Amino acid sequence: GHGNVSVDLQSDTGIATVTLSEPPVNSLSGEFLTSISKTMKELSADSSVSGLLITSKFHGKVFSAGLNILEMYNKSDSYLGEFWRSVQEWYIDTYNFPKPVVAAINGHAPAGGCAFALMCDYRVLLDGKTIGLNETQLGIAAPFFFTYLMSSTIGIRQAELALANGTMFSSDQALQANLVDEVVPLDLVIPNAMNQLQKMIKIPQPAFSLSKGQFRGPNVKKLLGEREEDIATFVGLLQKPYVQKVLGKYLENLKNRKK
Ligand code: CO8
């Protein structure tokens, strides 16, 4: 892997475990996102790889805290633009990955952490953890490609409600809504995810890839066709004074939560 992304390849099955290891909570900075994208590109091109298990080093705590809010606070237009480019790249490389990808969600998965899990083909969530696209709670709206991830997973009506309200689902609610496929105790998160991968890697790979591409290709193509516009939209929204104010307040609350 690259940076704080580690890869462990099982030589007999070709399953690669990708462990997100950015302390303390796997928040996604531009640098971390780029490390993830590079890793995905390499694993995609490696013919000895049959599938991926994506999980977090912070087992039992946090899968990913989502985009690093510090990357969006008090920054120049060009900084924000480059950050957003790395977000787009991460989405394209992960969502478009041609082989099976299973998320072992071994901790909380708010916002970008939820999006990451939604880019995978199957989700196993740790019992008692929360998952959802809570962006509106931060005063921002999730980008269109996050909303597509949610609506292609739980259906348009439920996605629209969840995104408007910034709903964080409990593990029971997430299972009920089909936002995740399994909810299990801690010691089963990785084994059950592995079990699902063992099944998926038996499907002939070209057929798997073609089928996956038929669902996902149009969404990726849309973003590829309007990357610069999407960056401009993001930068424009982020630079609004009220958005910066809300983000600042949110960061402050995060810091003060435990005091
Ligand atoms: N970004 C930056 N720093 C963060 C983030 C984050 N997303 N999450 C946590 N941190 C920091 C905390 O401030 C804390 O810092 P410090 O140690 O300096 O006080 C440190 O990481 C550890 O966090 P906690 O102490 O809170 O750790 P816990 O284990 O108690 O809790 C949680 C972990 C549940 C993940 C909790 O930290 C949390 O809820 N974090 C916020 C999650 C969140 O709301 N993320 C939203 C990110 S926005 C996004 O992903 C999509 C934006 C799309 C933009 C589109 C615009 C057009």
mmCIF file of C-alpha atoms and ligand atoms in Angstrom:
data_model
loop_
_atom_site.group_PDB
_atom_site.id
_atom_site.type_symbol
_atom_site.label_atom_id
_atom_site.label_comp_id
_atom_site.label_asym_id
_atom_site.label_seq_id
_atom_site.Cartn_x
_atom_site.Cartn_y
_atom_site.Cartn_z
ATOM 1 C CA GLY A 1 0.000 0.000 0.000
ATOM 2 C CA HIS A 2 0.884 3.671 0.227
ATOM 3 C CA GLY A 3 1.095 6.023 3.205
ATOM 4 C CA ASN A 4 -1.314 4.933 5.917
ATOM 5 C CA VAL A 5 -2.965 2.287 3.747
ATOM 6 C CA SER A 6 -1.629 -1.204 4.338
ATOM 7 C CA VAL A 7 -2.236 -4.193 2.086
ATOM 8 C CA ASP A 8 -2.022 -7.839 3.036
ATOM 9 C CA LEU A 9 -2.375 -10.254 0.115
ATOM 10 C CA GLN A 10 -3.391 -13.884 0.811
ATOM 11 C CA SER A 11 -1.373 -15.817 -1.744
ATOM 12 C CA ASP A 12 -3.724 -18.838 -1.905
ATOM 13 C CA THR A 13 -6.987 -16.916 -2.525
ATOM 14 C CA GLY A 14 -5.731 -13.648 -3.999
ATOM 15 C CA ILE A 15 -7.833 -11.731 -1.475
ATOM 16 C CA ALA A 16 -6.148 -8.482 -0.433
ATOM 17 C CA THR A 17 -7.012 -6.937 2.915
ATOM 18 C CA VAL A 18 -6.740 -3.156 2.718
ATOM 19 C CA THR A 19 -6.445 -1.635 6.193
ATOM 20 C CA LEU A 20 -7.094 2.074 6.666
ATOM 21 C CA SER A 21 -4.580 3.205 9.291
ATOM 22 C CA GLU A 22 -4.680 7.007 9.505
ATOM 23 C CA PRO A 23 -4.684 7.948 13.204
ATOM 24 C CA PRO A 24 -6.768 8.644 15.143
ATOM 25 C CA VAL A 25 -10.034 8.076 13.222
ATOM 26 C CA ASN A 26 -9.222 7.526 9.511
ATOM 27 C CA SER A 27 -10.449 10.976 8.576
ATOM 28 C CA LEU A 28 -9.839 11.418 4.856
ATOM 29 C CA SER A 29 -7.304 14.162 4.076
ATOM 30 C CA GLY A 30 -6.184 14.865 0.508
ATOM 31 C CA GLU A 31 -2.966 12.977 1.145
ATOM 32 C CA PHE A 32 -4.737 9.953 2.639
ATOM 33 C CA LEU A 33 -7.277 9.875 -0.211
ATOM 34 C CA THR A 34 -4.428 9.938 -2.725
ATOM 35 C CA SER A 35 -2.742 7.020 -0.949
ATOM 36 C CA ILE A 36 -6.017 5.099 -1.168
ATOM 37 C CA SER A 37 -6.436 5.885 -4.882
ATOM 38 C CA LYS A 38 -2.876 4.817 -5.696
ATOM 39 C CA THR A 39 -3.406 1.577 -3.793
ATOM 40 C CA MET A 40 -6.696 0.882 -5.605
ATOM 41 C CA LYS A 41 -5.107 1.512 -9.012
ATOM 42 C CA GLU A 42 -2.266 -0.912 -8.260
ATOM 43 C CA LEU A 43 -4.562 -3.610 -6.893
ATOM 44 C CA SER A 44 -6.859 -3.228 -9.887
ATOM 45 C CA ALA A 45 -3.963 -3.800 -12.289
ATOM 46 C CA ASP A 46 -2.544 -6.766 -10.320
ATOM 47 C CA SER A 47 -3.799 -10.002 -11.879
ATOM 48 C CA SER A 48 -2.922 -12.010 -8.747
ATOM 49 C CA VAL A 49 -5.577 -10.053 -6.801
ATOM 50 C CA SER A 50 -9.053 -11.640 -6.801
ATOM 51 C CA GLY A 51 -10.915 -9.271 -4.475
ATOM 52 C CA LEU A 52 -10.577 -6.751 -1.639
ATOM 53 C CA LEU A 53 -11.596 -6.578 1.967
ATOM 54 C CA ILE A 54 -11.577 -2.995 3.224
ATOM 55 C CA THR A 55 -11.367 -2.413 6.948
ATOM 56 C CA SER A 56 -10.003 -0.095 9.619
ATOM 57 C CA LYS A 57 -7.061 -0.462 11.956
ATOM 58 C CA PHE A 58 -9.217 1.054 14.702
ATOM 59 C CA HIS A 59 -11.143 -2.199 15.153
ATOM 60 C CA GLY A 60 -14.232 -1.739 17.316
ATOM 61 C CA LYS A 61 -14.033 2.078 17.212
ATOM 62 C CA VAL A 62 -14.082 3.902 13.904
ATOM 63 C CA PHE A 63 -14.181 2.665 10.304
ATOM 64 C CA SER A 64 -13.686 6.192 8.949
ATOM 65 C CA ALA A 65 -14.760 9.599 10.335
ATOM 66 C CA GLY A 66 -15.334 10.798 6.766
ATOM 67 C CA LEU A 67 -13.644 13.651 4.983
ATOM 68 C CA ASN A 68 -11.134 15.529 7.111
ATOM 69 C CA ILE A 69 -13.032 18.674 8.053
ATOM 70 C CA LEU A 70 -9.765 20.570 8.593
ATOM 71 C CA GLU A 71 -9.154 20.227 4.840
ATOM 72 C CA MET A 72 -12.322 22.250 4.218
ATOM 73 C CA TYR A 73 -11.894 24.958 6.848
ATOM 74 C CA ASN A 74 -10.103 28.289 6.198
ATOM 75 C CA LYS A 75 -8.541 27.203 2.921
ATOM 76 C CA SER A 76 -7.890 28.937 -0.417
ATOM 77 C CA ASP A 77 -9.939 28.151 -3.528
ATOM 78 C CA SER A 78 -7.021 26.311 -5.112
ATOM 79 C CA TYR A 79 -6.390 24.224 -1.983
ATOM 80 C CA LEU A 80 -10.069 23.259 -1.827
ATOM 81 C CA GLY A 81 -10.055 22.465 -5.543
ATOM 82 C CA GLU A 82 -7.126 20.068 -5.229
ATOM 83 C CA PHE A 83 -8.675 18.463 -2.162
ATOM 84 C CA TRP A 84 -11.923 17.895 -4.053
ATOM 85 C CA ARG A 85 -10.049 16.421 -7.014
ATOM 86 C CA SER A 86 -8.614 13.798 -4.649
ATOM 87 C CA VAL A 87 -12.145 13.070 -3.350
ATOM 88 C CA GLN A 88 -13.355 12.509 -6.921
ATOM 89 C CA GLU A 89 -10.380 10.264 -7.695
ATOM 90 C CA TRP A 90 -11.000 8.137 -4.599
ATOM 91 C CA TYR A 91 -14.646 7.670 -5.609
ATOM 92 C CA ILE A 92 -13.780 6.765 -9.215
ATOM 93 C CA ASP A 93 -11.056 4.253 -8.279
ATOM 94 C CA THR A 94 -13.053 2.608 -5.512
ATOM 95 C CA TYR A 95 -16.564 2.555 -7.002
ATOM 96 C CA ASN A 96 -15.252 1.400 -10.365
ATOM 97 C CA PHE A 97 -12.986 -1.323 -8.961
ATOM 98 C CA PRO A 98 -13.487 -4.254 -11.361
ATOM 99 C CA LYS A 99 -13.255 -7.060 -8.782
ATOM 100 C CA PRO A 100 -15.339 -7.785 -5.663
ATOM 101 C CA VAL A 101 -14.863 -5.384 -2.747
ATOM 102 C CA VAL A 102 -16.359 -6.084 0.675
ATOM 103 C CA ALA A 103 -16.439 -3.537 3.511
ATOM 104 C CA ALA A 104 -15.755 -4.874 7.000
ATOM 105 C CA ILE A 105 -17.175 -1.836 8.809
ATOM 106 C CA ASN A 106 -15.622 -2.388 12.219
ATOM 107 C CA GLY A 107 -16.558 0.994 13.685
ATOM 108 C CA HIS A 108 -18.544 4.193 13.080
ATOM 109 C CA ALA A 109 -18.939 5.322 9.478
ATOM 110 C CA PRO A 110 -20.288 8.893 9.226
ATOM 111 C CA ALA A 111 -20.401 10.920 5.961
ATOM 112 C CA GLY A 112 -17.392 10.060 3.777
ATOM 113 C CA GLY A 113 -16.934 6.902 5.890
ATOM 114 C CA CYS A 114 -20.436 5.812 4.879
ATOM 115 C CA ALA A 115 -19.754 6.758 1.244
ATOM 116 C CA PHE A 116 -16.620 4.606 1.331
ATOM 117 C CA ALA A 117 -18.659 1.614 2.503
ATOM 118 C CA LEU A 118 -21.331 2.311 -0.129
ATOM 119 C CA MET A 119 -18.689 2.159 -2.886
ATOM 120 C CA CYS A 120 -18.085 -1.494 -1.961
ATOM 121 C CA ASP A 121 -20.147 -4.473 -3.210
ATOM 122 C CA TYR A 122 -21.200 -5.811 0.192
ATOM 123 C CA ARG A 123 -21.232 -4.430 3.742
ATOM 124 C CA VAL A 124 -20.757 -6.135 7.114
ATOM 125 C CA LEU A 125 -21.323 -3.698 10.002
ATOM 126 C CA LEU A 126 -20.293 -4.071 13.631
ATOM 127 C CA ASP A 127 -23.308 -4.255 15.928
ATOM 128 C CA GLY A 128 -23.851 -0.999 17.845
ATOM 129 C CA LYS A 129 -22.028 1.290 15.402
ATOM 130 C CA THR A 130 -23.617 4.047 13.324
ATOM 131 C CA ILE A 131 -23.534 4.792 9.620
ATOM 132 C CA GLY A 132 -25.051 7.469 7.399
ATOM 133 C CA LEU A 133 -24.618 10.579 5.282
ATOM 134 C CA ASN A 134 -24.973 13.309 7.926
ATOM 135 C CA GLU A 135 -23.627 16.178 5.789
ATOM 136 C CA THR A 136 -26.662 18.445 6.189
ATOM 137 C CA GLN A 137 -26.019 18.397 9.932
ATOM 138 C CA LEU A 138 -22.704 20.111 9.144
ATOM 139 C CA GLY A 139 -24.403 22.761 7.000
ATOM 140 C CA ILE A 140 -23.267 21.236 3.709
ATOM 141 C CA ALA A 141 -24.991 18.998 1.176
ATOM 142 C CA ALA A 142 -23.378 15.751 0.077
ATOM 143 C CA PRO A 143 -22.156 15.847 -3.538
ATOM 144 C CA PHE A 144 -24.383 14.265 -6.206
ATOM 145 C CA PHE A 145 -22.202 11.172 -6.442
ATOM 146 C CA PHE A 146 -22.690 10.478 -2.690
ATOM 147 C CA THR A 147 -26.461 10.848 -3.105
ATOM 148 C CA TYR A 148 -26.355 8.329 -5.984
ATOM 149 C CA LEU A 149 -24.432 5.889 -3.801
ATOM 150 C CA MET A 150 -27.172 6.083 -1.200
ATOM 151 C CA SER A 151 -30.133 5.916 -3.580
ATOM 152 C CA SER A 152 -28.696 2.976 -5.496
ATOM 153 C CA THR A 153 -28.380 1.150 -2.164
ATOM 154 C CA ILE A 154 -31.551 1.966 -0.210
ATOM 155 C CA GLY A 155 -33.862 3.403 -2.891
ATOM 156 C CA ILE A 156 -34.557 6.964 -3.955
ATOM 157 C CA ARG A 157 -37.320 7.901 -1.486
ATOM 158 C CA GLN A 158 -35.477 6.609 1.578
ATOM 159 C CA ALA A 159 -32.214 8.145 0.367
ATOM 160 C CA GLU A 160 -33.836 11.514 -0.173
ATOM 161 C CA LEU A 161 -35.217 11.490 3.362
ATOM 162 C CA ALA A 162 -31.964 10.253 4.915
ATOM 163 C CA LEU A 163 -29.831 12.856 3.151
ATOM 164 C CA ALA A 164 -32.163 15.773 3.779
ATOM 165 C CA ASN A 165 -32.263 14.961 7.479
ATOM 166 C CA GLY A 166 -28.601 13.949 7.728
ATOM 167 C CA THR A 167 -29.704 10.692 9.353
ATOM 168 C CA MET A 168 -27.166 8.556 11.155
ATOM 169 C CA PHE A 169 -28.582 5.005 11.185
ATOM 170 C CA SER A 170 -28.115 2.708 14.150
ATOM 171 C CA SER A 171 -26.850 -0.734 13.133
ATOM 172 C CA ASP A 172 -30.389 -2.153 13.431
ATOM 173 C CA GLN A 173 -31.859 0.634 11.293
ATOM 174 C CA ALA A 174 -29.070 0.233 8.736
ATOM 175 C CA LEU A 175 -29.834 -3.470 8.370
ATOM 176 C CA GLN A 176 -33.565 -2.801 8.128
ATOM 177 C CA ALA A 177 -32.997 -0.224 5.364
ATOM 178 C CA ASN A 178 -30.557 -2.490 3.433
ATOM 179 C CA LEU A 179 -27.897 0.138 3.950
ATOM 180 C CA VAL A 180 -25.741 -2.765 5.162
ATOM 181 C CA ASP A 181 -26.057 -6.482 4.404
ATOM 182 C CA GLU A 182 -25.106 -7.934 7.801
ATOM 183 C CA VAL A 183 -24.778 -6.722 11.386
ATOM 184 C CA VAL A 184 -22.513 -8.898 13.518
ATOM 185 C CA PRO A 185 -20.499 -8.835 16.761
ATOM 186 C CA LEU A 186 -16.867 -7.709 16.693
ATOM 187 C CA ASP A 187 -15.259 -11.127 16.297
ATOM 188 C CA LEU A 188 -17.342 -11.866 13.182
ATOM 189 C CA VAL A 189 -16.888 -8.647 11.207
ATOM 190 C CA ILE A 190 -13.736 -9.752 9.377
ATOM 191 C CA PRO A 191 -14.609 -13.487 9.078
ATOM 192 C CA ASN A 192 -18.072 -12.782 7.650
ATOM 193 C CA ALA A 193 -16.688 -10.240 5.201
ATOM 194 C CA MET A 194 -14.063 -12.835 4.140
ATOM 195 C CA ASN A 195 -16.772 -15.432 3.762
ATOM 196 C CA GLN A 196 -18.718 -13.216 1.372
ATOM 197 C CA LEU A 197 -15.566 -12.498 -0.616
ATOM 198 C CA GLN A 198 -14.828 -16.224 -0.937
ATOM 199 C CA LYS A 199 -18.230 -16.551 -2.634
ATOM 200 C CA MET A 200 -17.848 -13.513 -4.874
ATOM 201 C CA ILE A 201 -14.370 -14.394 -6.155
ATOM 202 C CA LYS A 202 -15.791 -17.666 -7.502
ATOM 203 C CA ILE A 203 -17.911 -15.752 -10.019
ATOM 204 C CA PRO A 204 -16.004 -15.542 -13.326
ATOM 205 C CA GLN A 205 -14.228 -12.191 -13.036
ATOM 206 C CA PRO A 206 -15.099 -10.720 -16.473
ATOM 207 C CA ALA A 207 -18.795 -11.433 -15.858
ATOM 208 C CA PHE A 208 -18.624 -9.937 -12.367
ATOM 209 C CA SER A 209 -16.904 -6.842 -13.698
ATOM 210 C CA LEU A 210 -19.340 -6.404 -16.585
ATOM 211 C CA SER A 211 -22.358 -6.760 -14.344
ATOM 212 C CA LYS A 212 -20.958 -4.315 -11.781
ATOM 213 C CA GLY A 213 -20.069 -1.864 -14.543
ATOM 214 C CA GLN A 214 -23.602 -1.883 -15.904
ATOM 215 C CA PHE A 215 -24.896 -0.512 -12.603
ATOM 216 C CA ARG A 216 -22.008 1.811 -11.816
ATOM 217 C CA GLY A 217 -20.601 2.927 -15.172
ATOM 218 C CA PRO A 218 -23.188 5.630 -15.901
ATOM 219 C CA ASN A 219 -22.638 7.344 -12.527
ATOM 220 C CA VAL A 220 -18.873 7.338 -12.914
ATOM 221 C CA LYS A 221 -19.195 8.574 -16.478
ATOM 222 C CA LYS A 222 -21.354 11.480 -15.317
ATOM 223 C CA LEU A 223 -18.675 12.614 -12.863
ATOM 224 C CA LEU A 224 -15.884 12.123 -15.416
ATOM 225 C CA GLY A 225 -17.801 14.356 -17.806
ATOM 226 C CA GLU A 226 -18.215 17.173 -15.294
ATOM 227 C CA ARG A 227 -15.239 17.035 -12.956
ATOM 228 C CA GLU A 228 -14.299 20.709 -13.286
ATOM 229 C CA GLU A 229 -17.891 21.869 -12.800
ATOM 230 C CA ASP A 230 -18.201 19.638 -9.746
ATOM 231 C CA ILE A 231 -14.997 21.128 -8.293
ATOM 232 C CA ALA A 232 -16.287 24.649 -8.895
ATOM 233 C CA THR A 233 -19.587 23.764 -7.197
ATOM 234 C CA PHE A 234 -17.766 22.348 -4.177
ATOM 235 C CA VAL A 235 -15.398 25.326 -3.831
ATOM 236 C CA GLY A 236 -18.267 27.798 -4.266
ATOM 237 C CA LEU A 237 -20.333 26.120 -1.573
ATOM 238 C CA LEU A 238 -17.425 25.724 0.845
ATOM 239 C CA GLN A 239 -16.370 29.376 0.565
ATOM 240 C CA LYS A 240 -19.770 30.697 1.609
ATOM 241 C CA PRO A 241 -19.325 32.490 4.946
ATOM 242 C CA TYR A 242 -22.209 30.636 6.616
ATOM 243 C CA VAL A 243 -20.708 27.262 5.607
ATOM 244 C CA GLN A 244 -17.310 28.195 7.064
ATOM 245 C CA LYS A 245 -19.042 29.374 10.208
ATOM 246 C CA VAL A 246 -20.965 26.125 10.637
ATOM 247 C CA LEU A 247 -17.862 24.024 9.949
ATOM 248 C CA GLY A 248 -15.876 26.020 12.500
ATOM 249 C CA LYS A 249 -18.579 25.481 15.083
ATOM 250 C CA TYR A 250 -18.754 21.762 14.253
ATOM 251 C CA LEU A 251 -14.978 21.387 14.711
ATOM 252 C CA GLU A 252 -15.159 23.221 18.005
ATOM 253 C CA ASN A 253 -17.945 20.915 19.225
ATOM 254 C CA LEU A 254 -15.912 17.847 18.207
ATOM 255 C CA LYS A 255 -12.981 19.104 20.295
ATOM 256 C CA ASN A 256 -15.139 19.989 23.289
ATOM 257 C CA ARG A 257 -17.313 16.881 23.237
ATOM 258 C CA LYS A 258 -15.359 15.006 25.892
ATOM 259 C CA LYS A 259 -14.670 17.930 28.222
HETATM 260 N N1 CO8 B 1 -12.274 15.621 10.341
HETATM 261 C C1 CO8 B 1 -11.284 16.159 11.095
HETATM 262 N N2 CO8 B 1 -11.038 15.792 12.368
HETATM 263 C C2 CO8 B 1 -11.838 14.867 12.914
HETATM 264 C C3 CO8 B 1 -12.902 14.280 12.188
HETATM 265 C C4 CO8 B 1 -13.111 14.699 10.842
HETATM 266 N N3 CO8 B 1 -14.081 14.181 10.073
HETATM 267 N N4 CO8 B 1 -13.527 13.390 12.984
HETATM 268 C C5 CO8 B 1 -12.869 13.422 14.178
HETATM 269 N N5 CO8 B 1 -11.847 14.296 14.139
HETATM 270 C C6 CO8 B 1 -10.870 14.590 15.199
HETATM 271 C C7 CO8 B 1 -11.518 15.055 16.498
HETATM 272 O O1 CO8 B 1 -11.725 16.432 16.476
HETATM 273 C C8 CO8 B 1 -10.498 14.629 17.518
HETATM 274 O O2 CO8 B 1 -9.447 15.579 17.494
HETATM 275 P P1 CO8 B 1 -8.610 15.910 18.853
HETATM 276 O O3 CO8 B 1 -8.008 14.591 19.271
HETATM 277 O O4 CO8 B 1 -7.608 16.908 18.395
HETATM 278 O O5 CO8 B 1 -9.620 16.435 19.845
HETATM 279 C C9 CO8 B 1 -9.915 13.328 16.942
HETATM 280 O O6 CO8 B 1 -10.206 13.373 15.540
HETATM 281 C C10 CO8 B 1 -10.544 12.082 17.535
HETATM 282 O O7 CO8 B 1 -11.961 12.159 17.412
HETATM 283 P P2 CO8 B 1 -12.933 11.799 18.623
HETATM 284 O O8 CO8 B 1 -12.288 12.129 19.911
HETATM 285 O O9 CO8 B 1 -14.257 12.429 18.324
HETATM 286 O O10 CO8 B 1 -13.005 10.206 18.453
HETATM 287 P P3 CO8 B 1 -14.186 9.227 18.936
HETATM 288 O O11 CO8 B 1 -13.618 7.852 18.792
HETATM 289 O O12 CO8 B 1 -14.748 9.664 20.239
HETATM 290 O O13 CO8 B 1 -15.360 9.443 17.853
HETATM 291 C C11 CO8 B 1 -16.267 9.676 15.620
HETATM 292 C C12 CO8 B 1 -15.165 9.087 16.511
HETATM 293 C C13 CO8 B 1 -17.608 9.056 15.963
HETATM 294 C C14 CO8 B 1 -15.898 9.366 14.184
HETATM 295 C C15 CO8 B 1 -16.337 11.214 15.851
HETATM 296 O O14 CO8 B 1 -15.038 11.729 15.793
HETATM 297 C C16 CO8 B 1 -17.181 11.962 14.858
HETATM 298 O O15 CO8 B 1 -18.402 11.911 14.906
HETATM 299 N N6 CO8 B 1 -16.522 12.702 13.930
HETATM 300 C C17 CO8 B 1 -17.175 13.553 12.968
HETATM 301 C C18 CO8 B 1 -17.695 12.758 11.845
HETATM 302 C C19 CO8 B 1 -18.329 13.626 10.815
HETATM 303 O O16 CO8 B 1 -19.345 14.267 11.032
HETATM 304 N N7 CO8 B 1 -17.727 13.665 9.626
HETATM 305 C C20 CO8 B 1 -18.234 14.449 8.549
HETATM 306 C C21 CO8 B 1 -17.131 14.780 7.615
HETATM 307 S S1 CO8 B 1 -17.770 15.635 6.181
HETATM 308 C C22 CO8 B 1 -17.784 14.471 4.927
HETATM 309 O O17 CO8 B 1 -17.277 13.395 5.073
HETATM 310 C C23 CO8 B 1 -18.448 14.757 3.571
HETATM 311 C C24 CO8 B 1 -18.410 16.172 3.214
HETATM 312 C C25 CO8 B 1 -18.945 16.406 1.810
HETATM 313 C C26 CO8 B 1 -18.735 17.865 1.423
HETATM 314 C C27 CO8 B 1 -19.563 18.248 0.256
HETATM 315 C C28 CO8 B 1 -19.608 19.767 0.119
HETATM 316 C C29 CO8 B 1 -20.215 20.182 -1.212
#
